Structures are given as C-alpha cells and as structure tokens.
mmCIF file of C-alpha atoms in Angstrom:
data_model
loop_
_atom_site.group_PDB
_atom_site.id
_atom_site.type_symbol
_atom_site.label_atom_id
_atom_site.label_comp_id
_atom_site.label_asym_id
_atom_site.label_seq_id
_atom_site.Cartn_x
_atom_site.Cartn_y
_atom_site.Cartn_z
ATOM 1 C CA UNK A 222 106.958 79.239 -17.199
ATOM 2 C CA UNK A 223 105.363 82.635 -16.294
ATOM 3 C CA UNK A 224 108.160 84.299 -18.349
ATOM 4 C CA UNK A 225 107.646 82.027 -21.149
ATOM 5 C CA UNK A 226 103.843 82.902 -21.356
ATOM 6 C CA UNK A 227 104.803 86.484 -21.375
ATOM 7 C CA UNK A 228 107.357 86.003 -23.939
ATOM 8 C CA UNK A 229 105.223 84.116 -26.329
ATOM 9 C CA UNK A 230 102.486 86.704 -26.109
ATOM 10 C CA UNK A 231 104.882 89.321 -27.244
ATOM 11 C CA UNK A 232 105.976 87.436 -30.166
ATOM 12 C CA UNK A 233 102.392 86.755 -30.671
ATOM 13 C CA UNK A 234 101.802 90.536 -30.965
ATOM 14 C CA UNK A 235 104.425 91.026 -32.956
ATOM 15 C CA UNK A 236 103.419 88.510 -35.351
ATOM 16 C CA UNK A 237 99.887 89.485 -35.727
ATOM 17 C CA UNK A 238 99.963 92.912 -34.967
ATOM 18 C CA UNK A 239 97.495 94.127 -37.798
ATOM 19 C CA UNK A 240 95.095 91.358 -36.912
ATOM 20 C CA UNK A 241 94.947 92.528 -33.253
ATOM 21 C CA UNK A 242 94.275 95.999 -34.194
ATOM 22 C CA UNK A 243 91.033 94.998 -35.817
ATOM 23 C CA UNK A 244 90.193 92.746 -32.854
ATOM 24 C CA UNK A 245 91.078 95.400 -30.162
ATOM 25 C CA UNK A 246 88.777 97.706 -32.205
ATOM 26 C CA UNK A 247 85.795 95.352 -31.524
ATOM 27 C CA UNK A 248 86.768 95.024 -28.172
ATOM 28 C CA UNK A 249 86.544 98.249 -27.525
ATOM 29 C CA UNK A 250 83.203 99.248 -29.216
ATOM 30 C CA UNK A 251 81.663 96.360 -27.316
ATOM 31 C CA UNK A 252 83.295 97.910 -23.962
ATOM 32 C CA UNK A 253 81.626 101.084 -24.935
ATOM 33 C CA UNK A 254 78.419 99.588 -25.145
ATOM 34 C CA UNK A 255 78.349 97.634 -21.977
ATOM 35 C CA UNK A 256 79.704 100.623 -20.054
ATOM 36 C CA UNK A 257 77.247 103.543 -21.473
ATOM 37 C CA UNK A 258 74.220 101.363 -22.080
ATOM 38 C CA UNK A 259 73.311 101.097 -18.589
ATOM 39 C CA UNK A 260 74.786 104.661 -17.815
ATOM 40 C CA UNK A 261 72.053 106.029 -20.204
ATOM 41 C CA UNK A 262 69.163 104.076 -18.576
ATOM 42 C CA UNK A 263 69.962 106.091 -15.111
ATOM 43 C CA UNK A 264 68.452 108.979 -16.669
ATOM 44 C CA UNK A 265 65.224 107.536 -17.265
ATOM 45 C CA UNK A 266 62.770 109.228 -14.792
ATOM 46 C CA UNK A 267 60.183 107.524 -12.305
ATOM 47 C CA UNK A 268 62.155 104.439 -11.724
ATOM 48 C CA UNK A 269 61.831 102.062 -8.791
ATOM 49 C CA UNK A 270 65.407 102.149 -7.065
ATOM 50 C CA UNK A 271 67.239 99.363 -5.447
ATOM 51 C CA UNK A 272 70.049 100.303 -3.196
ATOM 52 C CA UNK A 273 69.273 103.728 -4.220
ATOM 53 C CA UNK A 274 70.121 102.632 -7.731
ATOM 54 C CA UNK A 275 67.606 103.056 -10.616
ATOM 55 C CA UNK A 276 66.518 99.172 -11.334
ATOM 56 C CA UNK A 277 67.065 99.872 -15.150
ATOM 57 C CA UNK A 278 70.655 100.341 -14.505
ATOM 58 C CA UNK A 279 71.075 96.917 -13.180
ATOM 59 C CA UNK A 280 69.147 95.526 -16.265
ATOM 60 C CA UNK A 281 71.373 97.441 -18.673
ATOM 61 C CA UNK A 282 74.396 96.239 -16.873
ATOM 62 C CA UNK A 283 73.054 92.611 -17.258
ATOM 63 C CA UNK A 284 72.632 93.491 -21.019
ATOM 64 C CA UNK A 285 75.805 94.962 -21.532
ATOM 65 C CA UNK A 286 77.747 92.412 -19.647
ATOM 66 C CA UNK A 287 75.920 89.549 -21.773
ATOM 67 C CA UNK A 288 76.763 91.333 -25.149
ATOM 68 C CA UNK A 289 80.329 92.154 -23.986
ATOM 69 C CA UNK A 290 80.932 88.457 -22.743
ATOM 70 C CA UNK A 291 79.545 87.250 -26.007
ATOM 71 C CA UNK A 292 81.491 89.262 -28.244
ATOM 72 C CA UNK A 293 84.880 88.317 -26.108
ATOM 73 C CA UNK A 294 83.951 84.627 -27.018
ATOM 74 C CA UNK A 295 83.775 85.368 -30.813
ATOM 75 C CA UNK A 296 86.986 87.240 -30.752
ATOM 76 C CA UNK A 297 88.893 84.508 -28.742
ATOM 77 C CA UNK A 298 87.497 82.238 -31.324
ATOM 78 C CA UNK A 299 89.302 84.514 -34.029
ATOM 79 C CA UNK A 300 92.398 84.849 -31.435
ATOM 80 C CA UNK A 301 92.569 80.791 -31.680
ATOM 81 C CA UNK A 302 92.240 81.042 -35.169
ATOM 82 C CA UNK A 303 95.484 83.309 -35.664
ATOM 83 C CA UNK A 304 97.539 80.564 -33.870
ATOM 84 C CA UNK A 305 96.431 78.187 -37.063
ATOM 85 C CA UNK A 306 97.476 81.251 -39.317
ATOM 86 C CA UNK A 307 93.891 82.061 -40.146
ATOM 87 C CA UNK A 308 93.490 85.795 -40.706
ATOM 88 C CA UNK A 309 90.537 87.202 -38.876
ATOM 89 C CA UNK A 310 87.461 88.627 -40.540
ATOM 90 C CA UNK A 311 83.690 89.635 -40.482
ATOM 91 C CA UNK A 312 82.764 86.272 -41.743
ATOM 92 C CA UNK A 313 85.026 84.468 -39.203
ATOM 93 C CA UNK A 314 83.640 86.702 -36.318
ATOM 94 C CA UNK A 315 79.896 85.772 -37.078
ATOM 95 C CA UNK A 316 81.092 82.232 -37.399
ATOM 96 C CA UNK A 317 82.872 82.602 -33.618
ATOM 97 C CA UNK A 318 79.566 84.284 -32.372
ATOM 98 C CA UNK A 319 77.184 81.134 -33.812
ATOM 99 C CA UNK A 320 79.538 78.739 -32.184
ATOM 100 C CA UNK A 321 80.145 80.373 -28.664
ATOM 101 C CA UNK A 322 77.434 82.593 -27.952
ATOM 102 C CA UNK A 323 75.216 80.500 -25.971
ATOM 103 C CA UNK A 324 77.894 79.226 -23.385
ATOM 104 C CA UNK A 325 79.184 82.709 -23.113
ATOM 105 C CA UNK A 326 75.599 84.118 -22.842
ATOM 106 C CA UNK A 327 74.904 81.349 -19.787
ATOM 107 C CA UNK A 328 78.319 82.288 -18.076
ATOM 108 C CA UNK A 329 77.671 86.087 -18.431
ATOM 109 C CA UNK A 330 74.390 85.602 -16.551
ATOM 110 C CA UNK A 331 75.401 83.100 -14.294
ATOM 111 C CA UNK A 332 78.110 85.659 -13.213
ATOM 112 C CA UNK A 333 75.848 88.631 -12.702
ATOM 113 C CA UNK A 334 73.641 86.534 -10.467
ATOM 114 C CA UNK A 335 76.523 86.000 -8.632
ATOM 115 C CA UNK A 336 77.598 89.622 -8.087
ATOM 116 C CA UNK A 337 74.056 90.495 -7.473
ATOM 117 C CA UNK A 338 73.890 87.734 -4.855
ATOM 118 C CA UNK A 339 77.234 88.746 -3.215
ATOM 119 C CA UNK A 340 76.405 92.522 -3.126
ATOM 120 C CA UNK A 341 72.888 91.650 -1.588
ATOM 121 C CA UNK A 342 74.818 89.643 1.117
ATOM 122 C CA UNK A 343 77.253 92.499 1.666
ATOM 123 C CA UNK A 344 74.290 94.583 2.482
ATOM 124 C CA UNK A 345 73.193 92.055 5.082
ATOM 125 C CA UNK A 346 76.568 91.857 6.379
ATOM 126 C CA UNK A 347 76.748 95.432 7.129
ATOM 127 C CA UNK A 348 74.328 94.782 10.135
ATOM 128 C CA UNK A 349 76.914 92.777 11.662
ATOM 129 C CA UNK A 350 79.587 94.106 13.841
ATOM 130 C CA UNK A 351 82.888 93.197 15.172
ATOM 131 C CA UNK A 352 84.932 90.218 14.245
ATOM 132 C CA UNK A 353 81.636 88.455 12.683
ATOM 133 C CA UNK A 354 81.412 91.187 10.315
ATOM 134 C CA UNK A 355 85.138 91.140 8.936
ATOM 135 C CA UNK A 356 85.201 87.674 8.670
ATOM 136 C CA UNK A 357 81.953 87.398 6.668
ATOM 137 C CA UNK A 358 83.150 90.284 4.563
ATOM 138 C CA UNK A 359 86.469 88.386 4.097
ATOM 139 C CA UNK A 360 84.670 85.288 2.771
ATOM 140 C CA UNK A 361 82.613 87.150 0.409
ATOM 141 C CA UNK A 362 85.700 89.001 -1.003
ATOM 142 C CA UNK A 363 87.456 85.426 -1.607
ATOM 143 C CA UNK A 364 84.414 84.202 -2.975
ATOM 144 C CA UNK A 365 84.068 86.963 -5.398
ATOM 145 C CA UNK A 366 87.770 86.784 -6.303
ATOM 146 C CA UNK A 367 87.559 83.184 -7.069
ATOM 147 C CA UNK A 368 84.480 83.662 -9.459
ATOM 148 C CA UNK A 369 86.326 86.358 -11.061
ATOM 149 C CA UNK A 370 89.529 84.092 -11.247
ATOM 150 C CA UNK A 371 87.443 81.307 -12.994
ATOM 151 C CA UNK A 372 85.417 83.680 -15.131
ATOM 152 C CA UNK A 373 88.755 84.891 -16.783
ATOM 153 C CA UNK A 374 89.512 81.837 -18.575
ATOM 154 C CA UNK A 375 85.722 81.060 -19.819
ATOM 155 C CA UNK A 376 86.088 82.393 -23.464
ATOM 156 C CA UNK A 377 89.379 80.369 -24.047
ATOM 157 C CA UNK A 378 88.274 77.318 -22.019
ATOM 158 C CA UNK A 379 85.221 76.643 -23.855
ATOM 159 C CA UNK A 380 86.843 76.405 -27.043
ATOM 160 C CA UNK A 381 88.837 73.570 -25.784
ATOM 161 C CA UNK A 382 86.170 71.865 -23.819
ATOM 162 C CA UNK A 383 83.331 69.702 -25.718
ATOM 163 C CA UNK A 384 80.947 69.130 -22.632
ATOM 164 C CA UNK A 385 77.907 71.033 -21.483
ATOM 165 C CA UNK A 386 77.737 74.102 -19.867
ATOM 166 C CA UNK A 387 77.610 72.788 -16.164
ATOM 167 C CA UNK A 388 80.253 69.945 -16.999
ATOM 168 C CA UNK A 389 82.557 73.150 -18.534
ATOM 169 C CA UNK A 390 81.940 74.956 -15.260
ATOM 170 C CA UNK A 391 82.873 71.838 -12.884
ATOM 171 C CA UNK A 392 86.220 71.575 -15.071
ATOM 172 C CA UNK A 393 87.066 75.331 -14.947
ATOM 173 C CA UNK A 394 86.490 75.357 -11.307
ATOM 174 C CA UNK A 395 88.778 72.203 -10.642
ATOM 175 C CA UNK A 396 91.175 73.867 -13.045
ATOM 176 C CA UNK A 397 91.485 77.061 -10.842
ATOM 177 C CA UNK A 398 91.442 75.291 -7.622
ATOM 178 C CA UNK A 399 94.620 73.335 -9.176
ATOM 179 C CA UNK A 400 96.435 76.473 -10.470
ATOM 180 C CA UNK A 401 95.333 78.910 -7.964
ATOM 181 C CA UNK A 402 98.841 80.811 -8.628
ATOM 182 C CA UNK A 403 98.531 80.824 -12.276
ATOM 183 C CA UNK A 404 95.211 82.226 -11.919
ATOM 184 C CA UNK A 405 96.326 84.942 -9.668
ATOM 185 C CA UNK A 406 99.168 85.594 -12.293
ATOM 186 C CA UNK A 407 96.789 85.503 -15.116
ATOM 187 C CA UNK A 408 94.493 88.084 -13.536
ATOM 188 C CA UNK A 409 97.216 90.530 -12.498
ATOM 189 C CA UNK A 410 99.023 90.633 -16.007
ATOM 190 C CA UNK A 411 95.518 91.126 -17.676
ATOM 191 C CA UNK A 412 94.661 93.954 -15.191
ATOM 192 C CA UNK A 413 98.334 95.601 -16.199
ATOM 193 C CA UNK A 414 97.659 94.971 -20.069
ATOM 194 C CA UNK A 415 94.162 96.848 -19.407
ATOM 195 C CA UNK A 416 95.874 99.772 -17.620
ATOM 196 C CA UNK A 417 98.546 100.140 -20.332
ATOM 197 C CA UNK A 418 96.258 99.620 -23.432
ATOM 198 C CA UNK A 419 94.788 103.225 -23.372
ATOM 199 C CA UNK A 420 98.390 104.247 -23.675
ATOM 200 C CA UNK A 421 99.595 101.643 -26.001
ATOM 201 C CA UNK A 422 96.542 100.801 -28.152
ATOM 202 C CA UNK A 423 98.454 101.663 -31.417
ATOM 203 C CA UNK A 424 100.983 98.746 -30.666
ATOM 204 C CA UNK A 425 98.526 96.036 -30.654
ATOM 205 C CA UNK A 426 97.946 96.050 -26.913
ATOM 206 C CA UNK A 427 94.359 95.860 -25.716
ATOM 207 C CA UNK A 428 91.600 93.198 -24.937
ATOM 208 C CA UNK A 429 92.362 90.746 -27.697
ATOM 209 C CA UNK A 430 95.678 91.052 -26.449
ATOM 210 C CA UNK A 431 94.533 89.929 -23.001
ATOM 211 C CA UNK A 432 92.437 86.797 -24.620
ATOM 212 C CA UNK A 433 95.676 85.829 -26.507
ATOM 213 C CA UNK A 434 97.686 86.010 -23.216
ATOM 214 C CA UNK A 435 95.090 84.109 -21.282
ATOM 215 C CA UNK A 436 94.734 81.331 -24.355
ATOM 216 C CA UNK A 437 98.322 81.029 -24.611
ATOM 217 C CA UNK A 438 99.053 80.429 -20.664
ATOM 218 C CA UNK A 439 95.945 78.136 -20.505
ATOM 219 C CA UNK A 440 97.350 76.056 -23.185
ATOM 220 C CA UNK A 441 100.479 75.463 -21.532
ATOM 221 C CA UNK A 442 99.149 74.927 -18.215
ATOM 222 C CA UNK A 443 96.950 72.245 -19.739
ATOM 223 C CA UNK A 444 99.897 70.174 -21.057
ATOM 224 C CA UNK A 445 100.254 69.039 -17.315
ATOM 225 C CA UNK A 446 97.140 67.051 -17.853
ATOM 226 C CA UNK A 447 97.687 65.422 -20.914
ATOM 227 C CA UNK A 448 101.370 64.458 -19.298
ATOM 228 C CA UNK A 449 99.255 62.776 -16.321
ATOM 229 C CA UNK A 450 96.875 61.201 -18.366
ATOM 230 C CA UNK A 451 99.746 59.201 -20.145
ATOM 231 C CA UNK A 452 101.931 58.949 -16.878
ATOM 232 C CA UNK A 453 99.303 58.223 -13.989
ATOM 233 C CA UNK A 454 102.177 57.280 -11.618
ATOM 234 C CA UNK A 455 103.467 60.513 -11.632
ATOM 235 C CA UNK A 456 100.456 62.048 -10.252
ATOM 236 C CA UNK A 457 101.134 64.095 -6.619
ATOM 237 C CA UNK A 458 105.050 64.506 -8.269
ATOM 238 C CA UNK A 459 106.324 67.562 -9.271
ATOM 239 C CA UNK A 460 105.557 68.172 -12.908
ATOM 240 C CA UNK A 461 108.635 68.419 -15.337
ATOM 241 C CA UNK A 462 107.650 71.661 -17.001
ATOM 242 C CA UNK A 463 111.076 71.852 -18.555
ATOM 243 C CA UNK A 464 110.188 68.737 -20.232
ATOM 244 C CA UNK A 465 106.655 69.562 -21.251
ATOM 245 C CA UNK A 466 107.383 73.234 -22.563
ATOM 246 C CA UNK A 467 110.778 72.231 -24.181
ATOM 247 C CA UNK A 468 109.313 72.453 -27.925
ATOM 248 C CA UNK A 469 107.848 75.967 -26.770
ATOM 249 C CA UNK A 470 111.044 77.277 -25.190
ATOM 250 C CA UNK A 471 113.106 76.163 -28.252
ATOM 251 C CA UNK A 472 110.667 77.945 -30.591
ATOM 252 C CA UNK A 473 110.942 81.345 -28.368
ATOM 253 C CA UNK A 474 114.983 80.861 -28.118
ATOM 254 C CA UNK A 475 115.219 80.730 -31.863
ATOM 255 C CA UNK A 476 113.818 84.394 -31.779
ATOM 256 C CA UNK A 477 115.688 87.469 -31.171
ATOM 257 C CA UNK A 478 114.657 89.693 -28.194
ATOM 258 C CA UNK A 479 115.340 92.673 -30.636
ATOM 259 C CA UNK A 480 111.790 91.632 -31.917
ATOM 260 C CA UNK A 481 110.325 92.756 -28.754
ATOM 261 C CA UNK A 482 112.594 95.340 -27.545
ATOM 262 C CA UNK A 483 113.755 96.851 -31.119
ATOM 263 C CA UNK A 484 115.924 99.628 -29.629
ATOM 264 C CA UNK A 485 118.257 96.788 -28.261
ATOM 265 C CA UNK A 486 119.604 96.074 -31.687
ATOM 266 C CA UNK A 487 120.570 99.542 -32.157
ATOM 267 C CA UNK A 488 122.601 99.405 -28.676
ATOM 268 C CA UNK A 489 124.455 96.295 -30.042
ATOM 269 C CA UNK A 490 125.426 97.599 -33.270
ATOM 270 C CA UNK A 491 126.762 100.714 -31.257
ATOM 271 C CA UNK A 492 128.807 98.514 -29.064
ATOM 272 C CA UNK A 493 129.995 96.324 -31.775
ATOM 273 C CA UNK A 494 131.327 99.335 -33.758
ATOM 274 C CA UNK A 495 132.954 100.914 -30.799
ATOM 275 C CA UNK A 496 134.874 97.681 -30.410
ATOM 276 C CA UNK A 497 135.676 97.637 -33.713
ATOM 277 C CA UNK A 498 137.237 101.235 -33.241
ATOM 278 C CA UNK A 499 139.077 100.277 -30.392
ATOM 279 C CA UNK A 500 140.555 97.037 -32.200
#
C-alpha cells in the first residue's frame, strides 16, 4: 500500500503541475510569515522574558502557527478539489478559507498549548536525575510525537469529517492509534518532501505536495473502515488491501512509469534500437 500511495502522489504532481506551483507559492508565503513574524518581535526592547526568551516571541509564534494552519486548511481544500478536476483559484482559496478556518484555528491553538505545556514539563523534568529523569523525558518525547502524528492529518481529516471539533479530535486520535505505522510513514515521507522541496520547487514539489500525499494516503487508509462497516464479521482479521485498493492499483498500472521518470523512455528506445541493429 505504501508504494501505491507514493506512486499515486507522483502521478498527481504530474497531472496538476501548474496548479501545485500556485498552491506551493501560497504555502511558501504563509511559511515565511509564520517564521519571520515572531523573529521580528524579538527585537522589540524592554520585554518580559520567559525561559530567557521574549514573551512576544511566543505570542508571535502562536499567531504565525495559527495563520499557517488556517492557510494549510484552505490549500488542502483546493487540493481535494483537484481530485474532482476543479482548478484552484483565489475565489476557491477564500471559499476554502471560509469553510475550514475555524477548525484549523482551534487545532493550531490546541497544538501550541500542548507544545508550551510539554516545554514547561521539560523544564521541570530537568530537575530530575537518573533513571527517573530519562523516563520522564522519554514519555514527553513520545507524547509530543503522538500529537505531531495526529496533527499532520488534521487539514485533510476535517474535510472528511462532519462532526464537531472534539468529535473530530477523538476520531483522529483513534485513527492514529489504529494506524501508527502508517502515521510514521506519512510523517517521514513528508519530512523528506520538505527537505527536498527547496531543490525541487520548480517541479511542483512543496507544501501542497505534502498535503496531497497526506490526503491520498488518508483516503486509501480510510477504505478499511468502510469495508469493516459493511463486513463487521471480519473485524480483527487481516484487512484485504489488495481487494480494497484494486481499482486504485488498476489505474496506476495503466500508466507508464516513464511519466514519473521520463529518462527511462530514452533508455528503452536506445535498447530497442540496439536490438534492431543486432537483428
């Protein structure tokens, strides 16, 4: 399944290259604001300091995270639209913003409070020594990682969930706990995309690609729950992924790998021509 998600994402980038350039530009602008806004606030003089860091930096970071989360939600809305052959536009962006901003704003606020809480606990745990201190630090690390693994799915998950905020969080937490390996795979791949995006930005690789990859993988993974809903007797048995994703696999198999790696077509032509000469 993991390879199928990667393959479908690659074809998605090819099919929607120009649209992704536009969406990546929006994500870059939002990220620049999120990073530099709190940094600029550091230079305001006569500030109260917390952990030897100006308080306004924390406030600016919270604002930056909130706007980045809201923008990510709107871009995720446009990415979902691309799968329905809807081209992104500024009007579409503002429509997505209107539909998703409350949930994403609340999620960013909750995530930031969790980060501050964990940092405060780390300061306290620093007073502990020996095995107890190591145990406490490891618990906090896994707690933060679990929150991050859940948060990465939020923009895409909320587009598929019709419930209220805390109902959404509960469903998201259950999904993560039931699909921990998939959550780690998604986070690891997104980190690789983020690391490669500065070099491959002109190819459509960027923040919008990360949202597309997450949404594609989430859609495939959620097929399991649709299956279990119609086949309750199969609960606890291995999930028949080959059967559930057979249509996805057929669509991907019908396309040539040369679309992703175009230089392979040149290699194939060279081999065929050399065989023709020998014959």
